[in-house]
Coordinates of C-alpha atoms and ligand atoms in Angstrom, one line a residue:
X1 CA 101.8 112.6 99.3
X2 CA 101.4 109.1 99.7
X3 CA 100.5 106.0 97.9
X4 CA 97.8 105.8 99.9
X5 CA 96.0 108.5 99.1
X6 CA 92.7 108.5 98.1
X7 CA 92.1 110.1 94.2
X8 CA 91.6 114.2 94.9
X9 CA 88.9 116.3 92.6
X10 CA 89.5 119.9 92.9
X11 CA 87.0 122.7 91.0
X12 CA 88.8 125.8 89.8
X13 CA 88.2 127.6 86.6
X14 CA 89.4 126.5 83.2
X15 CA 91.4 128.8 81.5
X16 CA 92.5 126.4 77.9
X17 CA 90.7 123.6 76.7
X18 CA 91.5 120.0 76.8
X19 CA 92.4 117.0 78.6
X20 CA 96.2 117.0 80.4
X21 CA 97.1 113.6 82.0
X22 CA 100.7 113.8 83.0
X23 CA 103.0 113.8 86.2
X24 CA 102.6 117.1 89.3
X25 CA 105.8 119.3 88.8
X26 CA 105.8 121.9 91.2
X27 CA 106.9 124.7 89.7
X28 CA 106.3 127.2 92.8
X29 CA 103.5 127.4 95.3
X30 CA 102.8 130.3 97.5
X31 CA 101.4 129.6 100.8
X32 CA 103.2 131.0 104.2
X33 CA 105.8 128.2 104.8
X34 CA 109.3 128.1 102.3
X35 CA 108.7 125.2 100.3
X36 CA 110.8 122.4 101.2
X37 CA 112.7 119.7 99.3
X38 CA 115.5 117.5 99.4
X39 CA 119.4 118.5 97.1
X40 CA 121.4 116.1 96.0
X41 CA 125.2 116.2 97.1
X42 CA 126.3 117.5 93.7
X43 CA 124.2 120.2 93.9
X44 CA 124.7 122.0 97.0
X45 CA 127.5 124.2 95.8
X46 CA 124.7 125.9 92.9
X47 CA 122.2 125.6 95.6
X48 CA 124.3 128.1 97.8
X49 CA 125.4 130.1 95.1
X50 CA 121.8 130.8 94.7
X51 CA 121.2 131.8 97.9
X52 CA 124.7 134.1 97.7
X53 CA 123.3 136.0 94.5
X54 CA 119.8 136.6 96.0
X55 CA 121.3 138.2 99.1
X56 CA 124.0 140.1 97.1
X57 CA 121.1 141.5 94.8
X58 CA 119.0 142.0 97.8
X59 CA 122.2 144.1 98.7
X60 CA 122.3 146.4 95.6
X61 CA 118.3 146.7 96.4
X62 CA 118.8 148.1 99.7
X63 CA 121.8 150.4 98.9
X64 CA 120.3 151.7 96.1
X65 CA 117.0 152.8 98.1
X66 CA 119.7 153.8 100.7
X67 CA 121.5 156.2 97.4
X68 CA 117.5 157.0 96.9
X69 CA 116.8 158.6 100.4
X70 CA 120.2 160.2 101.0
X71 CA 119.7 162.1 97.3
X72 CA 116.2 162.9 98.9
X73 CA 117.8 163.9 101.5
X74 CA 116.0 161.1 104.2
X75 CA 118.8 160.8 106.9
X76 CA 117.5 158.8 109.0
X77 CA 115.3 156.4 106.6
X78 CA 118.7 155.8 104.9
X79 CA 120.8 155.2 108.8
X80 CA 118.0 152.5 108.5
X81 CA 119.2 150.8 106.1
X82 CA 123.2 150.8 107.0
X83 CA 121.7 148.8 109.7
X84 CA 120.3 146.2 107.3
X85 CA 123.0 146.1 104.8
X86 CA 125.1 145.0 108.6
X87 CA 122.5 142.3 109.1
X88 CA 123.5 141.2 105.3
X89 CA 127.2 140.8 106.2
X90 CA 126.4 139.3 109.7
X91 CA 127.4 135.4 109.7
X92 CA 123.3 134.6 110.3
X93 CA 122.5 135.3 106.9
X94 CA 126.3 134.1 105.6
X95 CA 127.7 131.5 107.7
X96 CA 125.0 129.9 109.1
X97 CA 122.6 129.3 106.5
X98 CA 125.1 128.0 103.7
X99 CA 126.3 125.2 106.9
X100 CA 123.2 124.6 107.2
X101 CA 122.4 123.8 103.4
X102 CA 125.6 121.7 103.7
X103 CA 124.2 119.7 107.0
X104 CA 120.4 119.2 106.0
X105 CA 120.8 118.9 102.3
X106 CA 117.5 121.1 102.3
X107 CA 117.0 123.9 99.9
X108 CA 118.4 127.4 100.5
X109 CA 114.7 129.3 100.7
X110 CA 113.8 126.4 103.6
X111 CA 116.7 126.8 105.9
X112 CA 117.0 130.2 105.5
X113 CA 112.6 130.5 106.8
X114 CA 113.9 128.5 109.5
X115 CA 116.8 130.2 110.8
X116 CA 114.8 133.4 110.6
X117 CA 111.8 131.5 112.6
X118 CA 114.8 130.7 115.1
X119 CA 115.7 134.6 115.4
X120 CA 112.2 135.7 115.8
X121 CA 111.4 133.6 118.6
X122 CA 114.5 134.8 120.1
X123 CA 113.9 138.5 119.9
X124 CA 110.6 138.0 120.5
X125 CA 111.4 137.1 124.1
X126 CA 113.7 140.2 124.4
X127 CA 112.0 142.9 127.0
X128 CA 113.9 145.6 124.9
X129 CA 111.3 147.9 122.8
X130 CA 114.5 148.6 121.0
X131 CA 116.0 145.0 119.8
X132 CA 112.2 143.7 119.4
X133 CA 112.0 146.3 116.6
X134 CA 115.1 145.2 115.6
X135 CA 113.9 142.0 113.9
X136 CA 111.7 144.4 112.0
X137 CA 114.7 144.9 109.5
X138 CA 115.7 141.1 109.7
X139 CA 111.7 140.3 108.7
X140 CA 112.4 143.7 105.8
X141 CA 115.7 141.7 104.5
X142 CA 114.4 138.4 105.0
X143 CA 111.1 139.0 103.0
X144 CA 113.6 140.6 99.8
X145 CA 116.0 137.2 100.0
X146 CA 113.0 135.2 100.2
X147 CA 111.7 137.0 96.8
X148 CA 114.9 136.5 94.9
X149 CA 115.5 133.0 95.5
X150 CA 112.1 131.9 94.4
X151 CA 112.9 134.0 90.9
X152 CA 116.3 132.5 90.7
X153 CA 113.9 128.5 90.9
X154 CA 111.1 129.8 88.6
X155 CA 113.8 129.8 85.8
X156 CA 114.0 126.1 85.1
X157 CA 110.5 125.7 82.8
X158 CA 112.9 125.3 80.0
X159 CA 114.1 122.0 80.8
X160 CA 111.6 120.0 83.1
X161 CA 110.2 116.3 82.8
X162 CA 108.5 115.5 79.8
X163 CA 104.8 114.5 80.7
X164 CA 104.9 117.3 83.4
X165 CA 101.8 119.1 84.9
X166 CA 103.1 122.1 86.2
X167 CA 102.0 123.6 89.3
X168 CA 102.2 127.3 90.4
X169 CA 101.2 130.1 92.0
X170 CA 101.1 132.1 89.5
X171 CA 103.2 132.0 85.7
X172 CA 104.0 134.6 83.9
X173 CA 103.6 135.2 80.0
X174 CA 107.6 134.5 79.6
X175 CA 107.5 131.2 81.7
X176 CA 104.2 130.0 79.6
X177 CA 106.2 131.1 76.0
X178 CA 109.1 129.3 77.5
X179 CA 107.2 126.0 78.6
X180 CA 107.8 123.3 75.7
X181 CA 104.5 121.6 75.1
X182 CA 106.4 118.5 74.5
X183 CA 107.2 118.6 78.2
X184 CA 104.7 119.9 80.0
X185 CA 101.6 119.1 79.3
X186 CA 99.4 120.8 81.4
X187 CA 98.9 123.7 83.7
X188 CA 97.9 124.7 87.3
X189 CA 97.5 127.7 89.1
X190 CA 96.4 128.9 92.2
X191 CA 95.9 132.1 90.5
X192 CA 95.9 133.3 86.4
X193 CA 92.4 134.2 84.6
X194 CA 91.3 132.6 81.5
X195 CA 92.4 136.0 79.8
X196 CA 95.5 136.8 81.4
X197 CA 98.4 136.4 78.8
X198 CA 100.2 133.4 80.1
X199 CA 96.6 131.8 79.6
X200 CA 96.7 133.1 76.0
X201 CA 100.2 131.3 75.5
X202 CA 98.4 128.0 77.0
X203 CA 95.5 127.8 74.7
X204 CA 98.1 128.8 71.4
X205 CA 100.5 126.1 72.8
X206 CA 96.9 123.8 73.0
X207 CA 98.3 122.9 76.4
X208 CA 95.4 122.7 79.0
X209 CA 95.4 125.1 82.1
X210 CA 92.7 125.4 84.7
X211 CA 93.5 127.5 87.7
X212 CA 92.2 126.7 91.5
X213 CA 93.1 128.1 94.5
X214 CA 92.5 124.9 96.6
X215 CA 95.7 122.9 95.0
X216 CA 98.1 125.1 97.1
X217 CA 96.2 123.3 100.5
X218 CA 96.8 120.0 98.8
X219 CA 100.1 118.3 100.5
X220 CA 101.8 117.9 97.3
X221 CA 105.6 118.6 98.3
X222 CA 106.4 115.0 96.2
X223 CA 106.4 115.2 92.2
X224 CA 105.2 112.5 89.9
X225 CA 102.1 112.1 91.5
X226 CA 99.6 111.4 88.8
X227 CA 97.4 114.0 88.1
X228 CA 94.9 114.8 85.5
X229 CA 93.9 118.5 84.0
X230 CA 90.1 118.8 82.7
X231 CA 89.8 122.2 80.7
X232 CA 87.0 121.5 79.8
X233 CA 85.3 121.6 83.0
X234 CA 87.9 123.4 85.2
X235 CA 88.5 120.7 87.3
X236 CA 91.7 118.7 88.8
X237 CA 92.1 115.2 89.8
X238 CA 95.2 113.9 91.6
X239 CA 96.1 110.7 92.2
X240 CA 93.4 108.9 90.4
X241 CA 92.4 105.7 90.0
X242 CA 92.9 103.2 87.6
X243 CA 89.1 104.0 86.6
X244 CA 89.3 108.1 85.9
X245 CA 92.7 107.6 84.5
X246 CA 90.8 105.2 81.7
X247 CA 88.0 107.8 81.9
X248 CA 89.8 110.6 80.8
X249 CA 92.2 108.4 78.4
X250 CA 88.9 107.9 76.5
X251 CA 87.6 111.6 76.7
X252 CA 91.3 112.8 75.5
X253 CA 90.9 110.2 72.5
X254 CA 88.1 111.7 71.8
X255 CA 88.2 115.2 71.7
X256 CA 91.3 114.2 69.7
X257 CA 89.5 112.3 67.0
X258 CA 87.4 115.3 66.6
X259 CA 90.3 117.7 66.3
X260 CA 91.1 115.8 63.5
X261 CA 87.9 115.6 62.1
X262 CA 88.1 118.9 61.9
X263 CA 91.0 119.5 60.2
X264 CA 88.8 118.6 57.3
X265 CA 87.5 122.0 57.1
X266 CA 90.8 123.5 56.5
X267 CA 90.8 122.9 52.7
X268 CA 87.3 124.5 52.4
X269 CA 86.2 128.3 52.2
X270 CA 85.8 130.5 55.3
X271 CA 82.4 131.2 54.3
X272 CA 78.8 131.6 55.9
X273 CA 76.5 129.0 54.2
X274 CA 74.8 131.9 52.3
X275 CA 78.2 132.2 50.7
X276 CA 79.8 135.5 52.2
X277 CA 83.3 135.7 52.8
X278 CA 85.2 135.6 56.7
X279 CA 88.3 136.5 56.5
X280 CA 89.5 134.2 59.9
X281 CA 93.4 135.2 60.4
X282 CA 95.9 133.8 63.1
X283 CA 97.6 135.1 66.6
X284 CA 101.4 135.0 67.1
X285 CA 102.9 135.3 69.8
X286 CA 105.8 132.9 69.2
X287 CA 107.8 132.8 65.5
X288 CA 108.2 129.1 65.4
X289 CA 104.4 128.9 64.9
X290 CA 104.7 130.6 61.8
X291 CA 104.7 127.2 59.9
X292 CA 101.2 126.0 62.0
X293 CA 98.9 129.1 60.6
X294 CA 99.7 128.6 56.7
X295 CA 98.9 124.4 57.4
X296 CA 96.0 125.6 59.1
X297 CA 94.7 127.7 56.0
X298 CA 95.0 131.2 58.0
X299 CA 93.6 134.3 55.8
X300 CA 97.2 135.2 57.3
X301 CA 98.2 137.0 60.7
X302 CA 95.7 139.4 61.9
X303 CA 97.9 140.1 65.6
X304 CA 101.7 139.4 66.1
X305 CA 101.9 139.8 69.8
X306 CA 105.8 141.0 69.0
X307 CA 106.6 141.5 73.0
X308 CA 106.4 137.8 73.8
X309 CA 109.5 137.0 71.0
X310 CA 111.1 139.4 73.9
X311 CA 109.9 138.9 76.9
X312 CA 112.6 136.7 77.9
X313 CA 115.4 139.1 77.4
X314 CA 117.3 141.8 79.7
X315 CA 116.2 144.2 77.4
X316 CA 114.9 145.6 74.0
X317 CA 116.3 144.9 71.2
X318 CA 118.5 147.0 69.0
X319 CA 117.1 147.7 65.0
X320 CA 118.7 145.4 63.3
X321 CA 118.3 142.5 65.5
X322 CA 114.2 143.2 65.1
X323 CA 114.7 143.7 61.4
X324 CA 115.6 139.8 60.7
X325 CA 113.0 138.5 63.3
X326 CA 110.8 140.4 61.5
X327 CA 112.6 140.0 58.2
X328 CA 112.0 136.0 58.7
X329 CA 108.5 135.8 60.2
X330 CA 107.9 138.4 56.8
X331 CA 109.2 136.1 54.8
X332 CA 107.8 132.7 55.7
X333 CA 104.4 134.1 55.1
X334 CA 105.4 134.4 51.9
X335 CA 103.1 137.8 51.3
X336 CA 99.8 136.7 53.4
X337 CA 99.7 139.7 55.6
X338 CA 100.8 140.3 58.6
X339 CA 99.8 143.3 61.3
X340 CA 102.8 143.3 63.8
X341 CA 101.3 145.1 67.1
X342 CA 104.0 147.2 68.4
X343 CA 105.3 146.3 71.9
X344 CA 102.4 145.9 74.4
X345 CA 104.4 145.8 77.7
X346 CA 103.2 146.5 80.7
X347 CA 100.6 144.9 82.7
X348 CA 101.5 141.2 83.1
X349 CA 104.3 141.7 80.6
X350 CA 107.1 142.9 81.9
X351 CA 110.9 142.2 80.2
X352 CA 112.9 140.5 82.7
X353 CA 115.1 143.3 83.6
X354 CA 112.3 146.0 83.4
X355 CA 111.5 147.8 86.3
X356 CA 108.0 146.3 88.0
X357 CA 106.0 149.5 88.6
X358 CA 106.0 150.9 92.4
X359 CA 102.1 152.1 91.9
X360 CA 99.3 151.1 91.9
X361 CA 97.5 149.0 89.4
X362 CA 100.3 148.3 86.3
X363 CA 97.4 147.3 83.9
X364 CA 96.3 151.2 84.4
X365 CA 99.3 152.3 84.4
X366 CA 102.2 152.7 81.6
X367 CA 101.5 150.3 78.9
X368 CA 101.7 149.6 75.7
X369 CA 100.9 152.7 73.7
X370 CA 101.9 154.7 76.5
X371 CA 104.9 153.5 77.5
X372 CA 106.2 153.8 73.8
X373 CA 105.2 157.3 74.1
X374 CA 107.8 157.7 76.4
X375 CA 110.3 156.0 75.2
X376 CA 110.6 157.3 72.0
X377 CA 114.2 155.3 71.0
X378 CA 112.5 152.2 71.8
X379 CA 109.5 152.8 69.5
X380 CA 111.1 154.4 67.1
X381 CA 114.0 151.5 66.3
X382 CA 110.9 149.3 66.6
X383 CA 108.8 151.2 64.1
X384 CA 112.7 151.2 61.5
X385 CA 112.5 147.1 61.7
X386 CA 109.4 147.1 60.9
X387 CA 109.2 149.1 58.5
X388 CA 112.2 147.8 56.8
X389 CA 110.2 144.3 57.1
X390 CA 108.5 145.5 55.4
X391 CA 109.7 145.0 52.0
X392 CA 109.5 141.6 51.9
X393 CA 105.7 141.2 52.5
X394 CA 102.3 142.7 52.9
X395 CA 103.2 144.4 56.6
X396 CA 100.7 146.7 58.4
X397 CA 101.1 148.4 61.9
X398 CA 99.0 148.4 64.6
X399 CA 98.7 150.3 67.7
X400 CA 98.3 149.4 71.2
X401 CA 95.9 150.8 73.9
X402 CA 95.2 153.6 72.2
X403 CA 93.1 155.6 75.3
X404 CA 92.2 159.2 73.6
X405 CA 92.9 160.4 69.5
X406 CA 96.3 162.6 70.6
X407 CA 97.9 159.6 71.1
X408 CA 97.3 157.5 67.9
X409 CA 98.3 160.8 66.4
X410 CA 101.4 161.1 68.3
X411 CA 102.1 158.0 67.0
X412 CA 101.7 158.2 64.1
X413 CA 104.1 161.3 63.7
X414 CA 106.9 159.2 65.3
X415 CA 106.2 156.7 62.1
X416 CA 107.0 159.4 60.0
X417 CA 110.1 160.7 61.9
X418 CA 110.7 156.7 61.8
X419 CA 111.2 156.9 58.3
X420 CA 112.6 159.8 57.7
X421 CA 115.7 158.5 60.0
X422 CA 115.9 155.5 57.2
X423 CA 115.3 157.8 54.2
X424 CA 118.8 159.6 55.8
X425 CA 120.4 156.6 56.3
X426 CA 119.3 155.9 52.3
X427 CA 118.1 152.3 53.8
X428 CA 115.1 150.2 51.9
X429 CA 111.6 150.5 53.5
X430 CA 107.5 149.9 53.1
X431 CA 106.4 153.9 52.1
X432 CA 102.8 153.1 52.3
X433 CA 102.3 151.4 55.1
X434 CA 99.2 150.9 57.1
X435 CA 98.3 152.3 60.3
X436 CA 95.9 150.1 62.7
X437 CA 94.4 151.3 65.7
X438 CA 93.2 149.0 68.7
X439 CA 90.3 149.3 70.5
X440 CA 90.8 148.4 74.3
X441 CA 90.0 150.6 76.3
X442 CA 85.9 152.1 76.4
X443 CA 87.2 155.7 75.5
X444 CA 88.6 154.2 72.4
X445 CA 85.5 152.8 71.9
X446 CA 83.5 155.9 72.4
X447 CA 85.8 157.7 70.0
X448 CA 86.1 155.0 67.3
X449 CA 84.6 157.8 64.8
X450 CA 87.3 159.8 65.4
X451 CA 90.0 157.4 65.5
X452 CA 89.0 155.4 62.3
X453 CA 89.0 159.0 60.3
X454 CA 93.2 158.9 61.7
X455 CA 93.9 155.4 60.4
X456 CA 93.4 152.6 58.6
X457 CA 91.7 149.9 60.4
X458 CA 90.7 148.9 63.3
X459 CA 91.1 145.7 66.0
X460 CA 89.2 145.3 69.1
X461 CA 90.9 143.4 71.6
X462 CA 88.0 142.4 73.8
X463 CA 90.3 140.8 76.5
X464 CA 90.9 144.3 77.4
X465 CA 88.0 145.5 76.4
X466 CA 86.1 143.5 79.0
X467 CA 88.7 144.3 81.4
X468 CA 88.9 148.0 81.7
X469 CA 84.8 148.5 80.5
X470 CA 83.7 146.3 84.0
X471 CA 86.8 147.1 85.5
X472 CA 87.5 143.8 86.3
X473 CA 91.5 142.2 86.9
X474 CA 91.4 139.7 83.3
X475 CA 94.4 138.1 85.4
X476 CA 92.3 137.6 88.7
X477 CA 90.3 134.0 88.6
X478 CA 88.3 134.9 92.1
X479 CA 86.9 137.8 89.5
X480 CA 85.8 135.5 86.4
X481 CA 82.2 135.7 87.4
X482 CA 82.1 140.2 87.0
X483 CA 84.8 139.2 83.4
X484 CA 82.0 138.7 81.2
X485 CA 82.9 139.0 77.6
X486 CA 78.6 138.9 76.5
X487 CA 78.3 141.8 79.5
X488 CA 75.5 144.2 76.9
X489 CA 78.0 147.4 77.5
X490 CA 80.3 145.4 75.4
X491 CA 78.6 144.1 73.0
X492 CA 76.9 147.4 72.7
X493 CA 80.7 149.4 72.2
X494 CA 81.6 146.6 69.8
X495 CA 78.2 147.2 67.9
X496 CA 79.2 151.3 67.8
X497 CA 83.2 150.7 67.0
X498 CA 81.6 148.2 64.3
X499 CA 79.4 151.2 63.2
X500 CA 82.1 153.6 63.0
X501 CA 84.7 152.0 61.2
X502 CA 81.8 150.4 58.1
X503 CA 80.9 154.7 58.4
X504 CA 84.7 154.9 57.6
X505 CA 85.2 152.9 55.3
X506 CA 87.7 150.6 57.6
X507 CA 88.7 147.1 57.9
X508 CA 87.4 146.3 61.4
X509 CA 88.4 142.9 63.0
X510 CA 88.6 141.3 66.7
X511 CA 91.6 139.6 67.8
X512 CA 91.0 139.1 71.7
X513 CA 89.9 135.8 73.0
X514 CA 86.0 135.7 72.2
X515 CA 87.2 135.4 68.3
X516 CA 88.0 131.5 69.6
X517 CA 85.6 130.2 70.9
X518 CA 82.8 129.3 68.4
X519 CA 79.9 130.0 70.4
X520 CA 80.3 133.6 69.8
X521 CA 81.1 133.3 65.9
X522 CA 77.4 134.2 64.9
X523 CA 77.4 136.7 67.3
X524 CA 79.9 138.9 66.1
X525 CA 79.2 138.1 62.1
X526 CA 75.8 139.4 62.9
X527 CA 76.8 142.8 64.7
X528 CA 79.0 143.1 61.3
X529 CA 82.3 141.7 62.0
X530 CA 83.7 139.9 59.2
X531 CA 86.7 139.6 60.2
X532 CA 88.4 137.6 63.1
X533 CA 91.7 136.8 64.3
X534 CA 92.3 134.2 67.1
X535 CA 95.1 131.3 67.8
X536 CA 95.8 129.2 65.0
X537 CA 95.1 125.5 66.9
X538 CA 90.8 126.8 67.2
X539 CA 91.1 128.3 63.3
X540 CA 89.3 124.6 61.9
X541 CA 86.9 124.8 64.8
X542 CA 85.7 128.3 64.3
X543 CA 85.8 127.6 60.4
X544 CA 83.3 124.8 61.1
X545 CA 81.4 127.4 63.6
X546 CA 81.4 130.3 60.4
X547 CA 80.4 127.6 57.4
X548 CA 77.3 126.1 60.1
X549 CA 75.7 129.5 59.7
X550 CA 74.4 131.9 57.6
X551 CA 74.1 136.1 57.7
X552 CA 71.1 136.3 58.2
X553 CA 70.5 134.3 61.0
X554 CA 73.3 135.7 62.7
X555 CA 72.1 139.5 62.2
X556 CA 68.9 138.1 63.7
X557 CA 70.9 136.9 67.0
X558 CA 72.6 139.7 67.4
X559 CA 69.3 142.3 67.3
X560 CA 67.5 139.4 69.7
X561 CA 71.0 139.5 71.8
X562 CA 70.9 143.3 71.8
X563 CA 67.4 143.5 73.6
X564 CA 68.4 141.5 76.5
X565 CA 70.7 143.0 79.4
X566 CA 71.5 140.4 81.3
X567 CA 75.7 138.7 80.6
X568 CA 74.5 135.5 82.0
X569 CA 71.0 135.8 79.6
X570 CA 72.7 136.1 76.8
X571 CA 75.7 133.8 77.6
X572 CA 72.5 131.4 77.8
X573 CA 71.3 132.2 74.2
X574 CA 74.6 131.6 72.6
X575 CA 75.3 128.3 73.6
X576 CA 72.1 126.7 72.9
X577 CA 72.3 128.1 69.7
X578 CA 76.0 127.0 69.6
X579 CA 74.4 123.3 70.9
X580 CA 71.3 123.4 68.1
X581 CA 73.7 124.7 64.6
X582 CA 76.6 123.0 65.8
X583 CA 75.8 120.1 67.3
X584 CA 78.7 117.7 66.6
X585 CA 81.0 119.3 68.5
X586 CA 78.6 119.4 72.0
X587 CA 81.1 118.0 73.6
X588 CA 83.1 120.3 74.3
X589 CA 80.8 121.0 77.0
X590 CA 80.8 124.7 76.8
Ligands
PEP601 C1 92.7 142.2 73.5 O1 93.3 143.0 74.7 O2 92.2 141.7 73.1 C2 94.4 141.9 72.9 C3 94.0 141.0 71.8 O3 94.9 142.2 73.4 P1 96.3 141.3 74.2 O4 95.1 140.2 74.9 O5 97.7 141.1 73.9 O6 96.4 142.3 75.6
MG602 MG1 95.0 144.0 74.7

């Protein structure tokens, strides 16, 4: 992109609210060509070693695959892989690439991709079908090596220049988690939905985020171009004019001013204007957010997504390390309650070394409690660490993604085993810990009566409940129009769960992203939800919404909503009500 390039406005999907004005930082964009950039003379050795590691890892993969094929007596396949291993030792993949990196001072993936393309041309001109087929092996290997290179280039979000707007094809939850909000002022990805786990982290950190397929079409090969992320409207402005910049600076100041004004509600009670107390708790992902939780007047932690602290690790940490972390969090809360959710891994949350599931849709696979019930030792060591930390405060345990009663019963049995182990070790722990069940799958909502009779509280995870009820991948922004938390089926499920919790006399809360959207506050209250757990940053906004509604009005609104038949109609009604009742917040432009 050149300085003479005009301002470009792209429309995308809003993921995390707020305005970011910064410099483009291209993290990794996907198009068919490998990214091309220059390497400083001092970095050439590092670049070559990055490349060598990628080849080494690819070789290990192929050897592993070969051993597996041999074990399954698929000799022919194993021989084909022999050919691939030979190719990887070929100077084509070793000396030539290294020499070219030194000569051209270009990045490894670009050099590698150029050489592969050259070979492709040569192979295509060969008449012999056997040799033409051999090129498929080279392609196969090159894809592997390219994937490893891409991975190795993506580990560097930790130390990027301050004021960066990170642009990537996609972001994982751990990448978003390691981004420092002092340096990263905005995110733009080609893919990614509003309730993807990367989105949740961005919201928790207050980093504006827009996903926009069109970003890959723009020639942004240089970093440092001015870029604006409008997380309210879902717009990106590349190379803004001085006038646009000044307009956005004013909007950003207005937003900050509004947020400062909202902070005033922090010290006020969280109650409706007809006097009902609504418990507002915080969702916690990163341990260092804990100080904010107290400052924002939260009732405690309603959902501690424990898996986040370990996503950047190679493996699950041992019980003692977990214990130390949980204990620190619990002590910092100084007797405010905390609900620790056991690891919800799988889906879009994987540990660094966790193998990516080979088959199908990981969100429908071995995720959360299913994973834990398969990996009983991992599960039990987490339970033991939580039980021990429980001695230092008010701790409850929450099981994620329960889909059947027997899973809850099995998990509770393991909890008893964990207690027994601790007794045998004469370890101090909390005996009467409360156990809750997440309602995130329609099957769980429909049997919420059965689940409620087996646990102490329910927590409705609407991010997944919407995804699984409506069969819409929460991370796919192309499907956002189908991802409707106001779909009547979702609202009926919520109502059903709340009624069952009431019948069984146990508390129920909502901890999905709708809990942080003030348009939903009166509806949820009207459906009987009196506890919400949400990103700390939005606590003042939601408290403001609570204080601007009455239970009577909320109940009437919920009754009306339940007579409506389309998600869009309901969303419009909620927006209208919100704008009428909380006019000072309208510039959020919902
Ligand atoms: C949810 O699904 O709503 C939820 C709170 O869990 P997570 O977003 O971590 O999947
Ligand atoms: Mg969930």
